[in-house]
Coordinates of C-alpha atoms in Angstrom, one line a residue:
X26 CA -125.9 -102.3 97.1
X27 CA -125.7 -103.2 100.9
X28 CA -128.5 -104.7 102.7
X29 CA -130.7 -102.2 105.0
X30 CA -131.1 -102.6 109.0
X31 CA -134.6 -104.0 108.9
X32 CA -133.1 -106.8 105.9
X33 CA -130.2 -107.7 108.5
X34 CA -132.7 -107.7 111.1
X35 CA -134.9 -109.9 109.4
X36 CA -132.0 -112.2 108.6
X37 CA -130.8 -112.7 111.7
X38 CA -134.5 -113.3 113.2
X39 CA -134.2 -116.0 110.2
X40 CA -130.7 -117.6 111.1
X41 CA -132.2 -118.3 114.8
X42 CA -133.6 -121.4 115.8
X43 CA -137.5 -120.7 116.2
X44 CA -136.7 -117.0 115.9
X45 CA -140.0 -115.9 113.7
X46 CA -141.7 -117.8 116.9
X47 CA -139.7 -116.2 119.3
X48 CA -139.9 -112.9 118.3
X49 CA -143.6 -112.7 117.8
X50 CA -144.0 -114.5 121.5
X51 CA -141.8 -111.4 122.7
X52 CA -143.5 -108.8 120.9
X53 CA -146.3 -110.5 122.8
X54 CA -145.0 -110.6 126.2
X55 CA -143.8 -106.5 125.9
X56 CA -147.2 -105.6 125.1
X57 CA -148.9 -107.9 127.6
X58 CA -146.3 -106.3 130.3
X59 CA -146.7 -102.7 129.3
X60 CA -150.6 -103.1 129.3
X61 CA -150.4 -104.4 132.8
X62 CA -148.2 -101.8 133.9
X63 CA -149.8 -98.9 132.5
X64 CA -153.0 -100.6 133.8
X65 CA -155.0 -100.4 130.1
X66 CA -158.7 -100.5 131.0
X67 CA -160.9 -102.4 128.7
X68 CA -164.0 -101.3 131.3
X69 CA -166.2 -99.9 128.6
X70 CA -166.1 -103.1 126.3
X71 CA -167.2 -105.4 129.1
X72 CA -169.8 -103.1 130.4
X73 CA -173.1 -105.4 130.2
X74 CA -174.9 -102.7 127.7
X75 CA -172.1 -102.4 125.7
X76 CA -171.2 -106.7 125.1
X77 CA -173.5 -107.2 122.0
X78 CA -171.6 -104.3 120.5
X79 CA -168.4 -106.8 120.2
X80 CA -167.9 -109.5 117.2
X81 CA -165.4 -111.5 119.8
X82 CA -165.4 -111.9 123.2
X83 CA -161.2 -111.4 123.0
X84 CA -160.9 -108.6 120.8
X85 CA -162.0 -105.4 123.1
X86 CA -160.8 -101.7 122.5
X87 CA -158.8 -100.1 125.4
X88 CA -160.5 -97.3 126.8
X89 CA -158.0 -94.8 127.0
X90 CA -158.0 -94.6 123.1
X91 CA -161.7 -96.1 122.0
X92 CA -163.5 -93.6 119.8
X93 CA -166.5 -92.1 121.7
X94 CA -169.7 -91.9 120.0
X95 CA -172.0 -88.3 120.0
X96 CA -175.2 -88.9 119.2
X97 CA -177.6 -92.1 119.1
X98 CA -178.8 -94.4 121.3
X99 CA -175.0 -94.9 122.6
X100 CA -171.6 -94.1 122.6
X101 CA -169.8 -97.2 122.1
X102 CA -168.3 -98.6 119.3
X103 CA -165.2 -101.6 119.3
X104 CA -162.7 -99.2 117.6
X105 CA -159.6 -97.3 118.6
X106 CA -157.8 -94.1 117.9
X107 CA -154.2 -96.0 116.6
X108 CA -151.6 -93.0 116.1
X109 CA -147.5 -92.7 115.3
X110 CA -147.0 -89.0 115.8
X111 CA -143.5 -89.9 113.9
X112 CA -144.9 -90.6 110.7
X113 CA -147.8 -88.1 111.0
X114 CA -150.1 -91.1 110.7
X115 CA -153.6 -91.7 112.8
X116 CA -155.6 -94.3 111.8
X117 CA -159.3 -95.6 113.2
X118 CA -158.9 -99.3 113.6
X119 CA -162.2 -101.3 114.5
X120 CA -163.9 -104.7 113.9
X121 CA -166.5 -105.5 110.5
X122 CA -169.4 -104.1 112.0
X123 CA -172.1 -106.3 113.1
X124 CA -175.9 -105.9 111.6
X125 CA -176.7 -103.8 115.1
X126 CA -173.6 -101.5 114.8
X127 CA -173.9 -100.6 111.3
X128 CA -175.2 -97.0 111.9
X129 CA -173.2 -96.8 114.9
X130 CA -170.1 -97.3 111.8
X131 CA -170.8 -94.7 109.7
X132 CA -171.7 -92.3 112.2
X133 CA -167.7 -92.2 113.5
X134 CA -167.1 -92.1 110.2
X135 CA -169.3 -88.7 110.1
X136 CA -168.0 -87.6 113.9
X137 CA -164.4 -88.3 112.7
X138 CA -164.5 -87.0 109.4
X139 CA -162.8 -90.0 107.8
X140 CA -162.3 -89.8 103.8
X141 CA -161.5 -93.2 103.0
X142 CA -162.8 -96.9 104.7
X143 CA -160.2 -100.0 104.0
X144 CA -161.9 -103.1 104.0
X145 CA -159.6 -105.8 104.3
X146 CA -161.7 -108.8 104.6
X147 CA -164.7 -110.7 103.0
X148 CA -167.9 -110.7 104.0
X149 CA -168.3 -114.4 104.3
X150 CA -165.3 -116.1 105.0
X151 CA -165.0 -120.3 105.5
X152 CA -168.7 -120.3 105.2
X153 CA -168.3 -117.9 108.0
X154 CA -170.0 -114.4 108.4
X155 CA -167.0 -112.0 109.6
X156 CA -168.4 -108.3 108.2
X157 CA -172.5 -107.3 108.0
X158 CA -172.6 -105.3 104.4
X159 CA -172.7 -101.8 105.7
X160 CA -172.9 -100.5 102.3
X161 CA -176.4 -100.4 99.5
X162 CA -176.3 -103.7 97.2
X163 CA -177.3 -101.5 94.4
X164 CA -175.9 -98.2 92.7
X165 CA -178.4 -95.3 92.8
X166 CA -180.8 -92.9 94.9
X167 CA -183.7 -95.3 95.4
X168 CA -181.5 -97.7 97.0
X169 CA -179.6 -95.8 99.6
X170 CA -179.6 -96.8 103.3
X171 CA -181.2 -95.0 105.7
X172 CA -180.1 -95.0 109.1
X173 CA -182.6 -93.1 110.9
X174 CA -181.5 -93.8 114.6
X175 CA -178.4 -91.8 113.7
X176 CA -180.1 -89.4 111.3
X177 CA -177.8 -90.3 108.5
X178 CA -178.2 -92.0 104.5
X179 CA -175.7 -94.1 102.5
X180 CA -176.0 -93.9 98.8
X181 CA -173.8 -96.3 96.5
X182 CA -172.6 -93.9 93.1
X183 CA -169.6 -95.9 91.5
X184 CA -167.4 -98.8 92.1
X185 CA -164.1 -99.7 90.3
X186 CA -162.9 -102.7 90.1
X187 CA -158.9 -104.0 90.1
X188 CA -157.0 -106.8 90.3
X189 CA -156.4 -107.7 94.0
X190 CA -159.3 -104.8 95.4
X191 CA -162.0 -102.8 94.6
X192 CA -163.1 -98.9 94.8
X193 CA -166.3 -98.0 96.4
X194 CA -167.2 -94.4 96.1
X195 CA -170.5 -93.6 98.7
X196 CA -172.0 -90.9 99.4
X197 CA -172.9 -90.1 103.4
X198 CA -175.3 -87.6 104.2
X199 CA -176.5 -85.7 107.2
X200 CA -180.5 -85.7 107.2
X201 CA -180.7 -82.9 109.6
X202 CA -177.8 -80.3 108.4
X203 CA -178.4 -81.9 104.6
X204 CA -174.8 -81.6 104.2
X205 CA -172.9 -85.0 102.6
X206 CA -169.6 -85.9 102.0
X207 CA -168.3 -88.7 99.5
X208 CA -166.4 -91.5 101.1
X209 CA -164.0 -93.9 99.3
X210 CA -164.1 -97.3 100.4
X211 CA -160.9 -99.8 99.3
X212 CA -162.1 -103.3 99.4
X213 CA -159.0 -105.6 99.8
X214 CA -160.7 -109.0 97.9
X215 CA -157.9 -111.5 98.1
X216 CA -156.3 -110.9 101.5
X217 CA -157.4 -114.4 103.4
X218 CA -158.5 -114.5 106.9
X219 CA -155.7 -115.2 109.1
X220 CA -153.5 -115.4 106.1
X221 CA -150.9 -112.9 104.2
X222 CA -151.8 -111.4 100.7
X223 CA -150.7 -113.2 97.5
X224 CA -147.3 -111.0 97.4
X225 CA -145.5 -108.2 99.0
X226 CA -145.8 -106.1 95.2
X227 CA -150.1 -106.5 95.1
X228 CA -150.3 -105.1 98.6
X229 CA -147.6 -102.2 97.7
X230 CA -150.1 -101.4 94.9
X231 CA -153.2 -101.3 97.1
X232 CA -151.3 -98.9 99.7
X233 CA -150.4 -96.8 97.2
X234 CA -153.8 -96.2 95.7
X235 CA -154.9 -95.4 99.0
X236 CA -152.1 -92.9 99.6
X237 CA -152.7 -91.5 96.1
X238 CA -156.5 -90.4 97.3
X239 CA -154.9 -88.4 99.9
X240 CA -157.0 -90.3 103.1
X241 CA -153.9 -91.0 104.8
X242 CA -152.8 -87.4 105.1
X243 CA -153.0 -85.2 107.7
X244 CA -154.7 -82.8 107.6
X245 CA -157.9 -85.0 106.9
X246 CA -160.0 -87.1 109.3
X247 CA -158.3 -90.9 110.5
X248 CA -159.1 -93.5 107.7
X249 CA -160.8 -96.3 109.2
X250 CA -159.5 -99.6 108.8
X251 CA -160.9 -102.9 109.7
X252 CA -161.1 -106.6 109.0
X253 CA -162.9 -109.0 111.2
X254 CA -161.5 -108.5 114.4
X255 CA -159.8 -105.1 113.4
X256 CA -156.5 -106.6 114.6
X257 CA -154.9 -108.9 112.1
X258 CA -155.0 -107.6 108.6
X259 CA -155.6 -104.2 110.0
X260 CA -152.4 -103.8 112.2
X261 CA -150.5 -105.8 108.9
X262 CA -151.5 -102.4 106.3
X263 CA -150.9 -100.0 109.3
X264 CA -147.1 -101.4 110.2
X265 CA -146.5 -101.5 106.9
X266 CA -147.5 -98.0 105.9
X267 CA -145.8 -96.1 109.2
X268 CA -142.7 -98.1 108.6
X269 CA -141.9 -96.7 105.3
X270 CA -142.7 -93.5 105.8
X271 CA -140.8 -93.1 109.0
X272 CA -137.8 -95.0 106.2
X273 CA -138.5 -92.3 103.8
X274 CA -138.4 -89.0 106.4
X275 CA -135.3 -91.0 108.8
X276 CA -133.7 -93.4 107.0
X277 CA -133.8 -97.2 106.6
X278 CA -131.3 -97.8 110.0
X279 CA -133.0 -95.8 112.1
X280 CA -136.1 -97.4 111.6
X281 CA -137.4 -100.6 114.0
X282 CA -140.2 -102.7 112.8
X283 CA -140.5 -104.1 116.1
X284 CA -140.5 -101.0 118.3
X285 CA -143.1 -99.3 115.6
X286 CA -145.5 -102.0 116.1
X287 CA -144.8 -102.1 120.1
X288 CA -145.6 -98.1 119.9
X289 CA -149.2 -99.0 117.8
X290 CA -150.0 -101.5 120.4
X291 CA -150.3 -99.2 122.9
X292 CA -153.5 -97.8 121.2
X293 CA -155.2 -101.4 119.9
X294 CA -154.4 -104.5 121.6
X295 CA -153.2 -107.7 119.5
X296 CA -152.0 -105.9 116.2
X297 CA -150.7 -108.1 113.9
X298 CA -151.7 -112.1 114.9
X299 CA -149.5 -114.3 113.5
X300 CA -146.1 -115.0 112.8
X301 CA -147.2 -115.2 108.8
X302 CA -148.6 -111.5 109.3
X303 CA -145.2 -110.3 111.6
X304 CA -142.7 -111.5 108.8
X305 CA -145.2 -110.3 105.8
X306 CA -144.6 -107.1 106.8
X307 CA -140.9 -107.5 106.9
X308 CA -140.9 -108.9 103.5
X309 CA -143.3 -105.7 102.5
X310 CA -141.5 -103.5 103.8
X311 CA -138.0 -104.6 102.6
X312 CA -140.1 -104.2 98.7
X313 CA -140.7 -101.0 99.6
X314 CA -137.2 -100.2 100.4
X315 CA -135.9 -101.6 97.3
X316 CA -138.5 -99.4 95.5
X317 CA -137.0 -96.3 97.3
X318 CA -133.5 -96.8 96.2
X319 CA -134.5 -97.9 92.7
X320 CA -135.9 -95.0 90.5
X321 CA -136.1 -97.1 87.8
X322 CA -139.5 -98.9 88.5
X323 CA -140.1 -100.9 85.1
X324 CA -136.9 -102.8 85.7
X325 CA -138.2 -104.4 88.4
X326 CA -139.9 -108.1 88.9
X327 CA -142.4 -108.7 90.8
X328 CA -141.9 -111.3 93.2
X329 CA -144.5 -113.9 94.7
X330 CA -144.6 -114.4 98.3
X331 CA -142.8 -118.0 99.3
X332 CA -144.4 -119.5 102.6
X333 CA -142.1 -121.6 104.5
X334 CA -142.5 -126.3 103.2
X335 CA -145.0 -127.7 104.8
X336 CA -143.8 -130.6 107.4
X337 CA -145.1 -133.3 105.7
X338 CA -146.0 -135.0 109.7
X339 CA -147.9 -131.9 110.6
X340 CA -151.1 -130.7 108.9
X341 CA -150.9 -127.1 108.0
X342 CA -152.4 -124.4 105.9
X343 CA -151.0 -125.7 102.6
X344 CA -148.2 -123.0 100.9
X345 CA -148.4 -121.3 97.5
X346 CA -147.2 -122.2 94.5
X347 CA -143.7 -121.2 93.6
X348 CA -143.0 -117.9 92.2
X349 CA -144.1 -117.6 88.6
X350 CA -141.6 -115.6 86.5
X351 CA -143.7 -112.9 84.9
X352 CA -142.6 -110.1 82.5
X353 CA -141.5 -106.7 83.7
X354 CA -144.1 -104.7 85.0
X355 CA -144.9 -101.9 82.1
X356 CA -144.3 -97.8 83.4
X357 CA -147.4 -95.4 82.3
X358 CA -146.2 -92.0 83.4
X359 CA -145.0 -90.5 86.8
X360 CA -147.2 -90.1 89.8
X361 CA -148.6 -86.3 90.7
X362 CA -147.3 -86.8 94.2
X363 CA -143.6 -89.2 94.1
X364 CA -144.2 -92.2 96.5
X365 CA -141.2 -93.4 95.6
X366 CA -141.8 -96.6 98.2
X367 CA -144.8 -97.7 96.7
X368 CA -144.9 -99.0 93.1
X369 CA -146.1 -96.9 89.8
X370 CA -149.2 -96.4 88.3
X371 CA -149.3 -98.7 85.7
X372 CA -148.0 -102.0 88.2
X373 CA -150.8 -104.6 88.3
X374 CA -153.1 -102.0 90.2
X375 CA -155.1 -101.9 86.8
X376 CA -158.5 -101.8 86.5
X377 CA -159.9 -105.3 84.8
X378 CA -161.4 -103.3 81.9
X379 CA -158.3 -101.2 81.8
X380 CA -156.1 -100.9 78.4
X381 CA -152.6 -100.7 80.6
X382 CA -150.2 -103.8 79.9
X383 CA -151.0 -106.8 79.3
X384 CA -153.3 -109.8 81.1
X385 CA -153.5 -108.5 84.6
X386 CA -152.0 -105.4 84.5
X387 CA -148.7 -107.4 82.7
X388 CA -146.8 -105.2 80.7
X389 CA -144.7 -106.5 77.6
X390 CA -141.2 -105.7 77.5
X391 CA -139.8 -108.8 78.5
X392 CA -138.5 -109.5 82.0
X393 CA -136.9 -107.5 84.1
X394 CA -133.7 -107.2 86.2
X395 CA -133.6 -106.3 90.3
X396 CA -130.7 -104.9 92.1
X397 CA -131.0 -108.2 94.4
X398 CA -133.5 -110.5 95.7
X399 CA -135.7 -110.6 98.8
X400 CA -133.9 -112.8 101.9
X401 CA -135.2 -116.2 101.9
X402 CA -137.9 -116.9 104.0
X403 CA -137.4 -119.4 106.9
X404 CA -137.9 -123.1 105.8
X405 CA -138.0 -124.9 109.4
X406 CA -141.1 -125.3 111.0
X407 CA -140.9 -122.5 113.7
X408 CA -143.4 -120.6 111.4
X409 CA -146.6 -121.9 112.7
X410 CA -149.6 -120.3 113.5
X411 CA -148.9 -118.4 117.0
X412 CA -151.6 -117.9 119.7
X413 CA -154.4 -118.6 117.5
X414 CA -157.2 -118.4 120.2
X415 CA -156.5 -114.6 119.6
X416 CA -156.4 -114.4 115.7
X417 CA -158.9 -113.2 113.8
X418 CA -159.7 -116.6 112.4
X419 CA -160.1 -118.3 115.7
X420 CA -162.2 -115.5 118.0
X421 CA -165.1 -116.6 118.5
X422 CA -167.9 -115.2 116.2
X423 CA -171.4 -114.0 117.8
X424 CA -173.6 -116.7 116.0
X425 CA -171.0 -119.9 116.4
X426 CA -167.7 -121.0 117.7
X427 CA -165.4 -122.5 114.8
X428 CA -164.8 -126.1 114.8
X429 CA -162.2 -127.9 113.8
X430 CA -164.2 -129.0 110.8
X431 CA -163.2 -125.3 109.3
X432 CA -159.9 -126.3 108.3
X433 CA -161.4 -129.2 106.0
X434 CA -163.6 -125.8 104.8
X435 CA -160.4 -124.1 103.5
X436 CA -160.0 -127.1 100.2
X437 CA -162.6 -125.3 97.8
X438 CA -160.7 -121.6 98.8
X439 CA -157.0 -123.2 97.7
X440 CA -158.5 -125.1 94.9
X441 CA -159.7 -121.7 93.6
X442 CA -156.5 -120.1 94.7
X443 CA -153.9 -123.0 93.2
X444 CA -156.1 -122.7 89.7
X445 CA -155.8 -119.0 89.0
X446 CA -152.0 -119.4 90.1
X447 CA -151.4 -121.8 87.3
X448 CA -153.2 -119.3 84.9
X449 CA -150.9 -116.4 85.6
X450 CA -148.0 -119.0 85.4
X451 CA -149.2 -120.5 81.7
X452 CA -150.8 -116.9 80.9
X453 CA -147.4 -114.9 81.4
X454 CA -144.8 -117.1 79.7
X455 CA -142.6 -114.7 77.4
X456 CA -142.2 -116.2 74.3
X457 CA -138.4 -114.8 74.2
X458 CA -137.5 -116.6 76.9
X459 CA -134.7 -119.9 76.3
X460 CA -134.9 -123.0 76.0
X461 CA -133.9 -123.4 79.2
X462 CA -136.3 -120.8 80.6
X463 CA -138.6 -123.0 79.5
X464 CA -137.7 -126.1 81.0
X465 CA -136.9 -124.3 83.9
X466 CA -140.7 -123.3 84.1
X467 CA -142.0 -127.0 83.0
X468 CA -140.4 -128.1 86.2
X469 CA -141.7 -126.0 88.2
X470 CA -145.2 -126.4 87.4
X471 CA -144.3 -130.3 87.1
X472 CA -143.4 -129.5 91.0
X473 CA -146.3 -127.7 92.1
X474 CA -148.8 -130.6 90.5
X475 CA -147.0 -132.9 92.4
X476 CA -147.4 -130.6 95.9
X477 CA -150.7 -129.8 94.8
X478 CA -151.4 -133.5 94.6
X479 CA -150.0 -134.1 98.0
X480 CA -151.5 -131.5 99.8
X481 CA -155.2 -133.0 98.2
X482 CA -154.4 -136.3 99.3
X483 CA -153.8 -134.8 103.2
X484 CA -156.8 -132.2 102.7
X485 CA -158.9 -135.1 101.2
X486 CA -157.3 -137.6 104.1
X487 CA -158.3 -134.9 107.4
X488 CA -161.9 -134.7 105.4
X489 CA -162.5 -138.3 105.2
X490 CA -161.5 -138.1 109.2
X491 CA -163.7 -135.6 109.9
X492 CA -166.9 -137.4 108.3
X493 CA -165.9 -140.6 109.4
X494 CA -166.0 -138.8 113.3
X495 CA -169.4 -137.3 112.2
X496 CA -170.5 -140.6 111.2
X497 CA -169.8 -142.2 114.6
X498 CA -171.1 -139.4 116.3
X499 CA -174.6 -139.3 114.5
X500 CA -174.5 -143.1 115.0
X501 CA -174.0 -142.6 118.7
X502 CA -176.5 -140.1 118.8
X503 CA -178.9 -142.4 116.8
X504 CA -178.2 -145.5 119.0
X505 CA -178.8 -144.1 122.3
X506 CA -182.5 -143.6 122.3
X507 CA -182.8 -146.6 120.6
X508 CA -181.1 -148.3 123.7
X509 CA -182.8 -146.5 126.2
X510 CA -186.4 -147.3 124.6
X511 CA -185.7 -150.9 124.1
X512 CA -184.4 -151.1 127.7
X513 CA -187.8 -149.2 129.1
X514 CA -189.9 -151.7 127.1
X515 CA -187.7 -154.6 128.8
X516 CA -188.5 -153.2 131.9
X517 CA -191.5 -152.2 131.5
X518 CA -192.8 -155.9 130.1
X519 CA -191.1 -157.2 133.1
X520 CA -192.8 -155.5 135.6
X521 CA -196.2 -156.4 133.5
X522 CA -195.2 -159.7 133.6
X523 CA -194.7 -159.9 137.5
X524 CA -197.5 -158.2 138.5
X525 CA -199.6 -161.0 136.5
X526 CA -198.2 -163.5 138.1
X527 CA -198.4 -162.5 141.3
X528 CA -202.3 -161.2 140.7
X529 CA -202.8 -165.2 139.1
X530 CA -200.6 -167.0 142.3
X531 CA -203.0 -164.8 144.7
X532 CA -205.9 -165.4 142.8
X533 CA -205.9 -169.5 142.9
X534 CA -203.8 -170.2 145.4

């Protein structure tokens, strides 16, 4: 089978000195340019009334696509109209609300007439609050929300729960008209903040479920999407999503990842953050080719994402683990609408009490074949973090800036991450593989122990750094009243001293 445009493209980005960083910088600079000429107001954000509105002070929706509010005490909100007439997709893109723009939410999700909400994000992330919980803690009547300054209740009926995300169905209503509509919410669980999810396969599975529900039609409302900022994550699913629809209606060369996500950053500035994010969505979407051209789904492998070696003289996010080899995910049965870019039913998109596969959603019939691997992904260092004073990990939150001590933050999240790893590598060994499958996959885990040990000693090393700083830093803090106090006494037992004398030598002389 012959490699597709966007694979050539992405190798040749690959082959280039620096190219992911290039590229990304260019995709950049054309945005920055065409804003600038097109003069893309952002008036409305950085009105004085409508600045407490906004999660970060560099994440602002343009005004000649924000969504306009119709009722309430205003109508502001930091969220865009994001379309790509091509792929007869629209989408809502907008940032986690804040507690004071909750009701302000769900009433454009009322104006607009949205059936679905795609949470990408936590709602704490390194110890950070990046979304307000916008949605009832508990199932049930009695504990709906009421959001009275909009005239509008939330109740909370069912929730399923899956792998890699879960399904919220809630139920909005109108107190005035009494009419209510039930709105699915996708909660994305394992995506990290300015990070990529766990493989190009789980986040397939999620956009398919979300396709399946029929939200991203249209002839339906926009489906709002957010993270924290509403940029990152956000611009990842929607690049992804137009992409390979505009593959399946054009064909893969007539399709440009770049110019698609140049064309939906004319309606919300900054999609897609970082380089990680910009050759995620290659690697996504070149899965999602393969899928199209390969009808026979449960002969395919699922294949971990592979983040570039760290350099061991720069201190970076730590990568993965290798890719675990995992049996062949098990086929239930054909989809009522063919997505024939998105996996099948029965992938690892199954719910936790499921009875489909194995462990996870595994099925059992040994593992399976691929017409040919993913491209390589780069292994120099030009894949570092690009422009991260725009990301959504580094804006600036509305209770605190971040700190550098954040990164130390991040060891309890990879500990957690690098454990269940090892469980779906021991968990999903096929007992029919060789001998020399075997001590194939001992080595490998033999590996990853020993990067796993290196990148605790550097995590533990940059902690120990950090509290030695705060150390000296309380201590300085400490010491400097003490200094000044002593030095006022000194003084001040000086001058008591003096005038003594002088009173005694005027006294009896």
């Amino acid at each position: 089978m012959t490699s597709t445009g966007i694979e050539v493209e992405y190798s040749e980005i690959n082959k280039k000195e620096n190219g992911w960083h290039h590229c990304f910088q260019s995709i950049k600079d054309k945005c920055e340019l065409e804003a600038k000429q097109k003069q893309f107001t952002l008036d409305e954000s950085k009105s004085i009334s409508n600045r407490k509105y906004n999660r970060y002070r560099d994440v602002n929706p343009y005004d000649h696509s924000r969504i306009v509010l119709h009722r309430g005490d205003t109508d502001y909100i930091n969220a865009n109209l994001v379309k790509m007439e091509r792929a007869s997709r629209k989408y809502i893109l907008t940032q986690g609300p804040l507690q004071q723009t909750v009701s302000h939410f769900w009433l454009m999700v009322w104006e607009q007439d949205s059936k679905a909400i795609l949470m990408l994000n936590k709602l704490i992330e390194k110890k950070q609050v990046k979304c307000h919980q916008y949605w009832p803690d508990e199932i049930g009547d009695e504990h709906k929300m009421n959001l009275t300054d909009v005239g509008l209740t939330v109740e909370f009926l069912k929730v399923e729960e899956f792998v890699n995300f879960s399904i919220r169905t809630l139920r909005l209503s109108d107190i005035e008209s009494t009419k209510s509509r039930e709105i699915l919410q996708f909660h994305y669980t394992t995506w990290p903040d300015f990070g990529i999810p766990s493989s190009p396969v789980a986040f397939l599975q999620f956009l398919k479920k979300v396709r399946e529900c029929g939200a991203l039609d249209d002839n339906v409302g926009p489906t709002v999407v957010h993270c924290s900022a509403g940029i990152g994550r956000s611009g990842t699913f929607c690049l992804v999503d137009c992409c390979l629809v505009l593959i399946e209606r054009e064909g893969e060369n007539k399709v440009s990842v770049q110019d698609v996500l140049l064309e939906l950053r004319r309606f919300r500035m900054g999609l897609i953050q970082t380089v990680d994010q910009l050759y995620f969505s290659y690697q996504a979407i070149i899965e999602g080719i393969k899928r199209l051209n390969n009808p026979n789904y449960d002969d395919y492998e699922e294949v971990a994402m592979i983040h570039p070696e760290d350099d061991e003289n720069v201190e970076q996010a730590p990568p993965p683990l290798p890719p675990p080899r995992v049996d062949s995910l098990q086929s239930g049965g054909t989809p009522a609408k063919p997505l024939p870019s998105i996996p099948n039913d029965n992938d690892n998109a199954v719910p936790l009490n499921g009875n489909g596969g194995g462990p996870d959603g595994v099925g059992e019939n040994g593992i399976g074949g691929m017409d040919r691997p993913l491209p390589p992904l780069p292994r120099d260092n030009s894949l570092e973090k690009v422009d991260e004073s725009q990301s959504d990990h580094d804006s600036v939150d509305e209770e605190d800036d971040e700190s550098a001590v954040d990164e130390a933050d991040e060891e309890d999240d990879i500990e957690e991450d690098d454990v269940r790893k090892s469980a779906e590598i021991n968990g999903l060994e096929n007992s029919n593989d060789s001998i020399k499958s075997d001590e194939s996959i001992d080595n490998n885990q033999e590996e990853a122990q020993l990067r796993r040990r290196k990148r605790q000693e550097r995590q533990e090393a940059m902690a120990e750094k950090v509290r030695e700083i705060k150390r000296k830093q309380k201590m300085s803090e400490e010491s400097t009243p003490k200094k000044r106090r002593s030095l006022m006494i000194t003084i001040a037992a000086g001058v008591f001293i003096g005038v003594i004398c002088v009173y005694a030598y005027v006294k009896f002389s």
